[in-house]
Structures are given as structure tokens and as C-alpha cells.
PDB file of C-alpha atoms in Angstrom:
ATOM      1  CA  UNK A   1      44.859  60.492  75.529  1.00 74.00           C
ATOM      2  CA  UNK A   2      47.911  62.659  75.748  1.00 78.00           C
ATOM      3  CA  UNK A   3      51.493  61.416  75.325  1.00 78.00           C
ATOM      4  CA  UNK A   4      54.824  62.868  76.449  1.00 76.00           C
ATOM      5  CA  UNK A   5      58.280  61.576  75.730  1.00 77.00           C
ATOM      6  CA  UNK A   6      61.849  62.582  76.656  1.00 76.00           C
ATOM      7  CA  UNK A   7      65.302  61.242  75.888  1.00 80.00           C
ATOM      8  CA  UNK A   8      67.210  60.182  78.970  1.00 75.00           C
ATOM      9  CA  UNK A   9      70.610  58.596  79.660  1.00 73.00           C
ATOM     10  CA  UNK A  10      71.007  56.033  82.392  1.00 70.00           C
ATOM     11  CA  UNK A  11      74.571  55.871  83.703  1.00 61.00           C
ATOM     12  CA  UNK A  12      75.658  52.682  85.427  1.00 61.00           C
ATOM     13  CA  UNK A  13      78.573  53.567  87.645  1.00 62.00           C
ATOM     14  CA  UNK A  14      81.402  51.072  88.006  1.00 70.00           C
ATOM     15  CA  UNK A  15      81.853  49.442  91.374  1.00 87.00           C
ATOM     16  CA  UNK A  16      84.627  51.143  93.295  1.00 93.00           C
ATOM     17  CA  UNK A  17      87.985  49.351  92.952  1.00 96.00           C
ATOM     18  CA  UNK A  18      89.136  47.811  96.233  1.00 96.00           C
ATOM     19  CA  UNK A  19      91.823  45.436  97.479  1.00 97.00           C
ATOM     20  CA  UNK A  20      90.270  42.303  98.966  1.00 97.00           C
ATOM     21  CA  UNK A  21      93.121  40.717 100.920  1.00 96.00           C
ATOM     22  CA  UNK A  22      96.382  41.359 102.702  1.00 96.00           C
ATOM     23  CA  UNK A  23      99.577  39.523 101.889  1.00 98.00           C
ATOM     24  CA  UNK A  24     100.169  36.758 104.463  1.00 98.00           C
ATOM     25  CA  UNK A  25     103.237  36.326 106.628  1.00 97.00           C
ATOM     26  CA  UNK A  26     105.862  33.728 105.733  1.00 96.00           C
ATOM     27  CA  UNK A  27     108.657  31.590 107.137  1.00 94.00           C
ATOM     28  CA  UNK A  28     112.360  31.763 106.432  1.00 93.00           C
ATOM     29  CA  UNK A  29     113.369  29.200 103.803  1.00 92.00           C
ATOM     30  CA  UNK A  30     109.788  28.127 103.020  1.00 94.00           C
ATOM     31  CA  UNK A  31     108.496  28.866  99.467  1.00 97.00           C
ATOM     32  CA  UNK A  32     105.992  31.746  99.449  1.00 98.00           C
ATOM     33  CA  UNK A  33     103.309  32.655  96.885  1.00 98.00           C
ATOM     34  CA  UNK A  34     100.316  34.964  97.321  1.00 98.00           C
ATOM     35  CA  UNK A  35      98.021  36.755  94.885  1.00 97.00           C
ATOM     36  CA  UNK A  36      97.001  40.359  95.496  1.00 98.00           C
ATOM     37  CA  UNK A  37      93.204  40.272  95.342  1.00 97.00           C
ATOM     38  CA  UNK A  38      90.959  43.087  94.070  1.00 97.00           C
ATOM     39  CA  UNK A  39      87.364  43.701  93.011  1.00 96.00           C
ATOM     40  CA  UNK A  40      85.388  46.420  91.245  1.00 95.00           C
ATOM     41  CA  UNK A  41      86.671  48.711  88.515  1.00 93.00           C
ATOM     42  CA  UNK A  42      87.504  47.250  85.110  1.00 94.00           C
ATOM     43  CA  UNK A  43      89.705  44.206  84.751  1.00 95.00           C
ATOM     44  CA  UNK A  44      92.467  43.375  84.061  1.00 96.00           C
ATOM     45  CA  UNK A  45      94.286  44.874  87.032  1.00 97.00           C
ATOM     46  CA  UNK A  46      97.916  45.880  87.369  1.00 97.00           C
ATOM     47  CA  UNK A  47      99.714  45.810  90.712  1.00 98.00           C
ATOM     48  CA  UNK A  48     102.701  47.565  92.202  1.00 98.00           C
ATOM     49  CA  UNK A  49     104.415  47.652  95.582  1.00 98.00           C
ATOM     50  CA  UNK A  50     106.322  50.489  97.179  1.00 98.00           C
ATOM     51  CA  UNK A  51     108.739  49.717  99.984  1.00 97.00           C
ATOM     52  CA  UNK A  52     111.070  46.727 100.105  1.00 97.00           C
ATOM     53  CA  UNK A  53     109.594  43.244  99.970  1.00 98.00           C
ATOM     54  CA  UNK A  54     111.278  40.684 102.249  1.00 98.00           C
ATOM     55  CA  UNK A  55     114.586  39.471 100.796  1.00 97.00           C
ATOM     56  CA  UNK A  56     113.946  36.599  98.383  1.00 97.00           C
ATOM     57  CA  UNK A  57     110.416  37.723  97.376  1.00 98.00           C
ATOM     58  CA  UNK A  58     109.411  39.598  94.214  1.00 98.00           C
ATOM     59  CA  UNK A  59     106.252  40.835  92.487  1.00 98.00           C
ATOM     60  CA  UNK A  60     105.275  39.436  89.081  1.00 98.00           C
ATOM     61  CA  UNK A  61     101.949  40.702  87.760  1.00 97.00           C
ATOM     62  CA  UNK A  62      99.819  40.643  90.898  1.00 98.00           C
ATOM     63  CA  UNK A  63     101.590  37.687  92.575  1.00 98.00           C
ATOM     64  CA  UNK A  64     104.257  37.963  95.261  1.00 98.00           C
ATOM     65  CA  UNK A  65     106.429  34.847  95.303  1.00 98.00           C
ATOM     66  CA  UNK A  66     109.858  33.458  96.100  1.00 98.00           C
ATOM     67  CA  UNK A  67     111.643  31.953  99.090  1.00 97.00           C
ATOM     68  CA  UNK A  68     112.370  34.316 102.001  1.00 97.00           C
ATOM     69  CA  UNK A  69     116.073  34.491 102.870  1.00 95.00           C
ATOM     70  CA  UNK A  70     115.939  36.817 105.896  1.00 92.00           C
ATOM     71  CA  UNK A  71     113.618  36.898 108.896  1.00 90.00           C
ATOM     72  CA  UNK A  72     112.028  40.221 109.927  1.00 91.00           C
ATOM     73  CA  UNK A  73     109.227  42.698 109.196  1.00 95.00           C
ATOM     74  CA  UNK A  74     108.780  44.519 105.884  1.00 97.00           C
ATOM     75  CA  UNK A  75     106.325  47.454 105.767  1.00 98.00           C
ATOM     76  CA  UNK A  76     105.035  47.977 102.204  1.00 98.00           C
ATOM     77  CA  UNK A  77     102.222  49.671 100.318  1.00 98.00           C
ATOM     78  CA  UNK A  78     100.248  47.591  97.808  1.00 98.00           C
ATOM     79  CA  UNK A  79      98.629  49.457  94.883  1.00 98.00           C
ATOM     80  CA  UNK A  80      96.144  48.056  92.362  1.00 98.00           C
ATOM     81  CA  UNK A  81      95.190  49.940  89.192  1.00 97.00           C
ATOM     82  CA  UNK A  82      92.285  48.936  86.931  1.00 96.00           C
ATOM     83  CA  UNK A  83      91.958  49.260  83.131  1.00 95.00           C
ATOM     84  CA  UNK A  84      89.325  52.019  83.166  1.00 92.00           C
ATOM     85  CA  UNK A  85      89.654  55.396  81.465  1.00 91.00           C
ATOM     86  CA  UNK A  86      90.244  57.180  83.699  1.00 92.00           C
ATOM     87  CA  UNK A  87      91.818  54.386  85.743  1.00 95.00           C
ATOM     88  CA  UNK A  88      90.822  53.723  89.328  1.00 96.00           C
ATOM     89  CA  UNK A  89      93.470  53.052  91.974  1.00 97.00           C
ATOM     90  CA  UNK A  90      93.304  51.360  95.347  1.00 97.00           C
ATOM     91  CA  UNK A  91      96.141  51.090  97.838  1.00 98.00           C
ATOM     92  CA  UNK A  92      96.721  49.824 101.346  1.00 98.00           C
ATOM     93  CA  UNK A  93      99.613  49.698 103.791  1.00 98.00           C
ATOM     94  CA  UNK A  94     100.661  46.224 104.919  1.00 97.00           C
ATOM     95  CA  UNK A  95     103.487  44.531 106.792  1.00 97.00           C
ATOM     96  CA  UNK A  96     104.823  41.117 105.801  1.00 98.00           C
ATOM     97  CA  UNK A  97     106.510  39.318 108.694  1.00 95.00           C
ATOM     98  CA  UNK A  98     108.967  36.540 107.864  1.00 94.00           C
ATOM     99  CA  UNK A  99     109.363  34.266 110.885  1.00 91.00           C
ATOM    100  CA  UNK A 100     112.526  32.276 111.549  1.00 91.00           C
ATOM    101  CA  UNK A 101     112.398  28.614 110.591  1.00 92.00           C
ATOM    102  CA  UNK A 102     111.128  26.312 113.337  1.00 91.00           C
ATOM    103  CA  UNK A 103     113.612  25.740 116.160  1.00 95.00           C
ATOM    104  CA  UNK A 104     114.861  22.143 116.170  1.00 96.00           C
ATOM    105  CA  UNK A 105     117.080  20.260 118.611  1.00 97.00           C
ATOM    106  CA  UNK A 106     119.751  18.457 116.580  1.00 96.00           C
ATOM    107  CA  UNK A 107     121.625  16.382 119.169  1.00 94.00           C
ATOM    108  CA  UNK A 108     120.975  13.729 121.789  1.00 94.00           C
ATOM    109  CA  UNK A 109     122.883  13.338 125.025  1.00 96.00           C
ATOM    110  CA  UNK A 110     125.260  10.358 124.753  1.00 97.00           C
ATOM    111  CA  UNK A 111     125.736   7.625 127.310  1.00 97.00           C
ATOM    112  CA  UNK A 112     128.693   7.594 129.689  1.00 97.00           C
ATOM    113  CA  UNK A 113     130.765   5.505 132.077  1.00 97.00           C
ATOM    114  CA  UNK A 114     131.318   5.756 135.811  1.00 97.00           C
ATOM    115  CA  UNK A 115     134.585   7.523 136.568  1.00 96.00           C
ATOM    116  CA  UNK A 116     135.135   8.754 132.995  1.00 97.00           C
ATOM    117  CA  UNK A 117     134.907  12.493 132.273  1.00 98.00           C
ATOM    118  CA  UNK A 118     131.719  13.351 130.365  1.00 98.00           C
ATOM    119  CA  UNK A 119     130.955  16.409 128.215  1.00 98.00           C
ATOM    120  CA  UNK A 120     128.134  16.849 125.669  1.00 97.00           C
ATOM    121  CA  UNK A 121     126.709  20.019 124.140  1.00 97.00           C
ATOM    122  CA  UNK A 122     123.010  20.379 123.330  1.00 97.00           C
ATOM    123  CA  UNK A 123     122.757  21.729 119.772  1.00 97.00           C
ATOM    124  CA  UNK A 124     119.870  23.267 117.838  1.00 97.00           C
ATOM    125  CA  UNK A 125     119.205  24.843 114.453  1.00 94.00           C
ATOM    126  CA  UNK A 126     116.999  27.604 113.091  1.00 92.00           C
ATOM    127  CA  UNK A 127     114.901  29.802 115.314  1.00 91.00           C
ATOM    128  CA  UNK A 128     116.802  32.911 116.459  1.00 89.00           C
ATOM    129  CA  UNK A 129     120.191  32.332 118.116  1.00 91.00           C
ATOM    130  CA  UNK A 130     121.394  32.584 120.878  1.00 95.00           C
ATOM    131  CA  UNK A 131     119.850  29.572 122.570  1.00 97.00           C
ATOM    132  CA  UNK A 132     119.075  28.901 126.224  1.00 97.00           C
ATOM    133  CA  UNK A 133     118.957  25.295 127.450  1.00 98.00           C
ATOM    134  CA  UNK A 134     117.287  23.639 130.417  1.00 97.00           C
ATOM    135  CA  UNK A 135     116.743  20.073 131.585  1.00 97.00           C
ATOM    136  CA  UNK A 136     113.866  18.628 133.570  1.00 97.00           C
ATOM    137  CA  UNK A 137     114.354  15.326 135.338  1.00 96.00           C
ATOM    138  CA  UNK A 138     117.468  14.328 137.282  1.00 96.00           C
ATOM    139  CA  UNK A 139     120.821  14.121 135.554  1.00 96.00           C
ATOM    140  CA  UNK A 140     123.092  11.219 136.420  1.00 95.00           C
ATOM    141  CA  UNK A 141     125.017  11.749 139.680  1.00 96.00           C
ATOM    142  CA  UNK A 142     128.139  13.783 138.984  1.00 97.00           C
ATOM    143  CA  UNK A 143     126.750  15.555 135.892  1.00 98.00           C
ATOM    144  CA  UNK A 144     125.421  19.120 135.663  1.00 97.00           C
ATOM    145  CA  UNK A 145     124.179  21.555 133.018  1.00 98.00           C
ATOM    146  CA  UNK A 146     126.015  24.822 132.349  1.00 97.00           C
ATOM    147  CA  UNK A 147     124.686  26.909 129.458  1.00 96.00           C
ATOM    148  CA  UNK A 148     123.942  24.202 126.889  1.00 97.00           C
ATOM    149  CA  UNK A 149     126.688  21.771 127.969  1.00 97.00           C
ATOM    150  CA  UNK A 150     126.235  18.759 130.240  1.00 98.00           C
ATOM    151  CA  UNK A 151     129.511  17.806 131.880  1.00 98.00           C
ATOM    152  CA  UNK A 152     131.153  16.208 134.899  1.00 98.00           C
ATOM    153  CA  UNK A 153     132.290  12.754 135.938  1.00 98.00           C
ATOM    154  CA  UNK A 154     129.516  10.207 136.556  1.00 97.00           C
ATOM    155  CA  UNK A 155     129.716   8.608 139.987  1.00 97.00           C
ATOM    156  CA  UNK A 156     126.961   5.983 139.765  1.00 96.00           C
ATOM    157  CA  UNK A 157     125.711   3.583 137.107  1.00 97.00           C
ATOM    158  CA  UNK A 158     122.092   3.712 135.947  1.00 96.00           C
ATOM    159  CA  UNK A 159     119.609   5.316 133.560  1.00 97.00           C
ATOM    160  CA  UNK A 160     118.458   8.927 133.830  1.00 96.00           C
ATOM    161  CA  UNK A 161     115.405   9.921 131.745  1.00 97.00           C
ATOM    162  CA  UNK A 162     115.454  13.685 131.146  1.00 97.00           C
ATOM    163  CA  UNK A 163     113.686  16.230 128.948  1.00 98.00           C
ATOM    164  CA  UNK A 164     115.922  18.722 127.160  1.00 98.00           C
ATOM    165  CA  UNK A 165     114.388  22.123 126.346  1.00 98.00           C
ATOM    166  CA  UNK A 166     115.923  24.755 124.082  1.00 98.00           C
ATOM    167  CA  UNK A 167     114.551  28.310 123.918  1.00 97.00           C
ATOM    168  CA  UNK A 168     115.677  30.774 121.240  1.00 95.00           C
ATOM    169  CA  UNK A 169     116.050  34.557 121.407  1.00 92.00           C
ATOM    170  CA  UNK A 170     113.116  35.385 119.112  1.00 86.00           C
ATOM    171  CA  UNK A 171     110.256  37.666 120.037  1.00 82.00           C
ATOM    172  CA  UNK A 172     108.110  35.734 120.673  1.00 86.00           C
ATOM    173  CA  UNK A 173     110.578  33.011 121.634  1.00 92.00           C
ATOM    174  CA  UNK A 174     110.375  29.548 120.118  1.00 94.00           C
ATOM    175  CA  UNK A 175     110.806  26.401 122.223  1.00 96.00           C
ATOM    176  CA  UNK A 176     111.838  22.875 121.286  1.00 97.00           C
ATOM    177  CA  UNK A 177     111.922  19.827 123.568  1.00 97.00           C
ATOM    178  CA  UNK A 178     113.411  16.361 123.271  1.00 96.00           C
ATOM    179  CA  UNK A 179     113.167  13.329 125.571  1.00 97.00           C
ATOM    180  CA  UNK A 180     116.516  11.678 126.288  1.00 96.00           C
ATOM    181  CA  UNK A 181     117.806   8.886 128.496  1.00 96.00           C
ATOM    182  CA  UNK A 182     121.427   8.996 129.624  1.00 97.00           C
ATOM    183  CA  UNK A 183     122.733   5.526 130.494  1.00 97.00           C
ATOM    184  CA  UNK A 184     125.811   5.451 132.711  1.00 97.00           C
ATOM    185  CA  UNK A 185     127.597   2.103 132.563  1.00 97.00           C
ATOM    186  CA  UNK A 186     129.686   0.714 135.435  1.00 96.00           C
ATOM    187  CA  UNK A 187     133.422   1.257 135.135  1.00 91.00           C
ATOM    188  CA  UNK A 188     134.999  -1.643 133.248  1.00 85.00           C
ATOM    189  CA  UNK A 189     136.296  -4.473 135.364  1.00 79.00           C
ATOM    190  CA  UNK A 190     140.054  -4.264 135.673  1.00 76.00           C
ATOM    191  CA  UNK A 191     142.699  -6.247 137.511  1.00 78.00           C
ATOM    192  CA  UNK A 192     144.500  -3.800 139.741  1.00 75.00           C
ATOM    193  CA  UNK A 193     147.446  -5.833 140.980  1.00 76.00           C
ATOM    194  CA  UNK A 194     149.721  -8.718 140.115  1.00 80.00           C
ATOM    195  CA  UNK A 195     150.372 -11.906 142.010  1.00 80.00           C
ATOM    196  CA  UNK A 196     153.732 -11.783 143.782  1.00 84.00           C
ATOM    197  CA  UNK A 197     156.422 -14.305 143.271  1.00 85.00           C
ATOM    198  CA  UNK A 198     156.956 -16.861 145.985  1.00 84.00           C
ATOM    199  CA  UNK A 199     159.637 -19.126 147.414  1.00 81.00           C
TER     200      UNK A 199
END
């Protein structure tokens, strides 16, 4: 039989370098850590970010970490470079959104007394000030809500279960609710006159 031979070179191309994830959003004051993921090319990878990361976060190697100190959106571009010669690069535009910390109501409405002036302010923390307050249920007779302050002079004794709701100014807005019961006590018993002298 006849034979034929030839020298050939088989080239195995590297898989194309690609970024496999996006950096997640975070929350103000909550520790943050996320790895930039990639595949293909030749490891190890090096990473860089153009644009400003949210305040409190930084890039070390291919990990973004820290504790966000400001709420808001941060558009960035993530770039991964492999160890090939020549090196492959992959990049993608992303936006990291740092949400305000969860809105929390920090006060309860105190009890009161018939005939005694009453004033109590509903307070909250975190979220995005300014706050808007509302109450469902019936306030004690003589009391009303203005802004986030309940005030007036109670005219009747009794218990008034209410639900306090605070809404912040975020977009989207956060809401927090709290169940309260305002107890209005009767006015204290008092002697209003003196016994007259006699003859």
C-alpha cells in the first residue's frame, strides 16, 4: 500500500474572557463584600474599576468591600484582564445602588390625663427624611395629628388603640408602622372648696 504523511499544528484557542456577574446593590451602614466573577482566558485575573464606587467601598484584587456611608447610585465600569500574552480584557458598565437604611419608628405615643395639655411627636430614624406621618384608628377625644405631632387636651378618659404610620421621602418611599394604645386617665380627684366656719 501507499503511505502519505504531513506535519500539522492543532491550535486550541482559549475561551473568550467574560465577566460572569454584576456587583449587587447595598444598604447604607451595612457591611458589603462582593467578588467580581470572570471565566475564560488565562487565570489569574486582575480587576479594575473606572468611575467612583459608593462612598465607603473600595476594590482590593477583584473584591469590592467596605461599609457604604452614603445612599445613592454609582455608575461604574468593571474591567477584568487575564494573564495571557497578549492579555484578554472584558468590561461591562454597571450601577451600584446604595439604599437608605430601613425606616424605623423610634417613639411610642405616651398616655395622658383628662384636662391636661398633651403633646407628643412621632419620631423615626433612617430611611430618607423628611417624614410624613398618619394615624389609623380614632385618637382620644380632644387630640389631633398635625404633621408628626399629636396634641390637644383630652376630654374623655379611656383607651384608644391606633396604628402609627411613617412614610419617608425616598424613591421608592419606605413605610414603617407601629401599633400604639393611648390611655387617657380621669383627672385626679381634687377637693375644690373648703368648709366654712360656723357660729
